[in-house]
mmCIF file of C-alpha atoms and ligand atoms in Angstrom:
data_model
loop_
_atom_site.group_PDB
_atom_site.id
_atom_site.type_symbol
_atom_site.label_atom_id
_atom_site.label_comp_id
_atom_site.label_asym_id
_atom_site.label_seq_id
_atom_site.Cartn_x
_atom_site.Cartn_y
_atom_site.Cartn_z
ATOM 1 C CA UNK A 1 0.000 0.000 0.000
ATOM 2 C CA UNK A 2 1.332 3.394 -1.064
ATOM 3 C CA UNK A 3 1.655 6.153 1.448
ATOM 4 C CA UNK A 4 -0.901 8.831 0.824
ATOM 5 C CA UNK A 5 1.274 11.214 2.647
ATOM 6 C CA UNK A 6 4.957 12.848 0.909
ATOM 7 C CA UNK A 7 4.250 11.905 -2.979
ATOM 8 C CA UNK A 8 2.371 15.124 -3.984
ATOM 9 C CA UNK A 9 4.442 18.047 -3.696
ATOM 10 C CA UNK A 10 3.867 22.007 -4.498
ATOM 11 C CA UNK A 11 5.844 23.219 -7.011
ATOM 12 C CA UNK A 12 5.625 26.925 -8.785
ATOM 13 C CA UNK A 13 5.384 27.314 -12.631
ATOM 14 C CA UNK A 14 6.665 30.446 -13.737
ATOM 15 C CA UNK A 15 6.667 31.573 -17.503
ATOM 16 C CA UNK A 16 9.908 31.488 -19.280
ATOM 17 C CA UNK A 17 9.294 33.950 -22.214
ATOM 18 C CA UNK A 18 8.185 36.418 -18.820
ATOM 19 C CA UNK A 19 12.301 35.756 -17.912
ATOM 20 C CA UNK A 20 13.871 36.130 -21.186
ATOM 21 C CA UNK A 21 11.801 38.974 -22.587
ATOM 22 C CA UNK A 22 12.640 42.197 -20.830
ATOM 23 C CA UNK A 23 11.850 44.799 -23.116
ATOM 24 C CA UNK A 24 8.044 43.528 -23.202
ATOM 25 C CA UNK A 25 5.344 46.204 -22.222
ATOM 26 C CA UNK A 26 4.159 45.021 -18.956
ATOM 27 C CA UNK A 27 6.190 44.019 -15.975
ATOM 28 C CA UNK A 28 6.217 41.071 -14.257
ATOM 29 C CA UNK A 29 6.177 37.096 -14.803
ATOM 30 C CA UNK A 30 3.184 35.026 -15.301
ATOM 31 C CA UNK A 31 3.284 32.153 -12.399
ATOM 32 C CA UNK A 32 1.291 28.923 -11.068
ATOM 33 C CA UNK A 33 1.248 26.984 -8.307
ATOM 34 C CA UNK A 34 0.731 23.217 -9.031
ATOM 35 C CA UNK A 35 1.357 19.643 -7.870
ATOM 36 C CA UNK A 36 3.522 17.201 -8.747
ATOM 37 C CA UNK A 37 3.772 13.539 -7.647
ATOM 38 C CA UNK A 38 7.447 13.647 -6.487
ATOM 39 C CA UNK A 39 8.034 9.500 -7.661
ATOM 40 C CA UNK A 40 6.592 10.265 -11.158
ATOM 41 C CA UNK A 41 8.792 13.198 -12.317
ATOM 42 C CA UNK A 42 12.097 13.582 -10.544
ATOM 43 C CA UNK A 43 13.481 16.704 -12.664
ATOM 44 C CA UNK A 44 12.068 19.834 -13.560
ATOM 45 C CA UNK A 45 7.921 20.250 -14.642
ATOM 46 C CA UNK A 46 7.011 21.974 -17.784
ATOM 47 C CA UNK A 47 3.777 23.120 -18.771
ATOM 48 C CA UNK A 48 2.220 24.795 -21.485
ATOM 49 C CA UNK A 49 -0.049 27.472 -19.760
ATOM 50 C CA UNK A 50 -1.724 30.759 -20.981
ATOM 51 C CA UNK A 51 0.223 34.006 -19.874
ATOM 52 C CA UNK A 52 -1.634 37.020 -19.725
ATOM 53 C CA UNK A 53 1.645 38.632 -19.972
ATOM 54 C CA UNK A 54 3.274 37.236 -22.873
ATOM 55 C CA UNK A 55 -1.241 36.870 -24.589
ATOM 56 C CA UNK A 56 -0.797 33.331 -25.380
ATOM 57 C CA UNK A 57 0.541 30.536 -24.130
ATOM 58 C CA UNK A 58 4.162 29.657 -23.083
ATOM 59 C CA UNK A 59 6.118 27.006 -21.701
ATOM 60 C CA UNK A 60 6.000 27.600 -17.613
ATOM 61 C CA UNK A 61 8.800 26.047 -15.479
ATOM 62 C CA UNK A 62 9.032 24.707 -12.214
ATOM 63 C CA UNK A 63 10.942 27.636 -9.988
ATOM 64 C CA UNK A 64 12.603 26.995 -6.661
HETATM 65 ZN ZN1 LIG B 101 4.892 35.247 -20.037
#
């Protein structure tokens, strides 16, 4: 029987194109808070999720 407790983790998803675009109009960096199950993915998380910074929809990485 697996543990229910430990697995499922917070993580923060922040846009990338936020990070690497600086001369965009409007400050600041799209982010999300999500889950991940820490014994499925071991590295980084990427999503594709809408900015309304960037209008349209970026690849988001996990942050620390
Ligand atoms: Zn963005």
């Amino acid at each position: 029987m697996a543990s229910k407790k430990g697995v499922r983790i917070i993580i923060t998803l922040e846009c990338t194109e936020c990070r690497s675009n600086t001369n965009k109009r409007s400050p600041g960096v799209s982010r999300y808070t999500s889950t991940k199950n820490r014994r499925n993915t071991t590295g980084r998380m990427e999503l594709k999720k809408f900015c309304t910074h960037c209008n349209g929809h970026t690849v988001h990485k996990e942050i620390k």
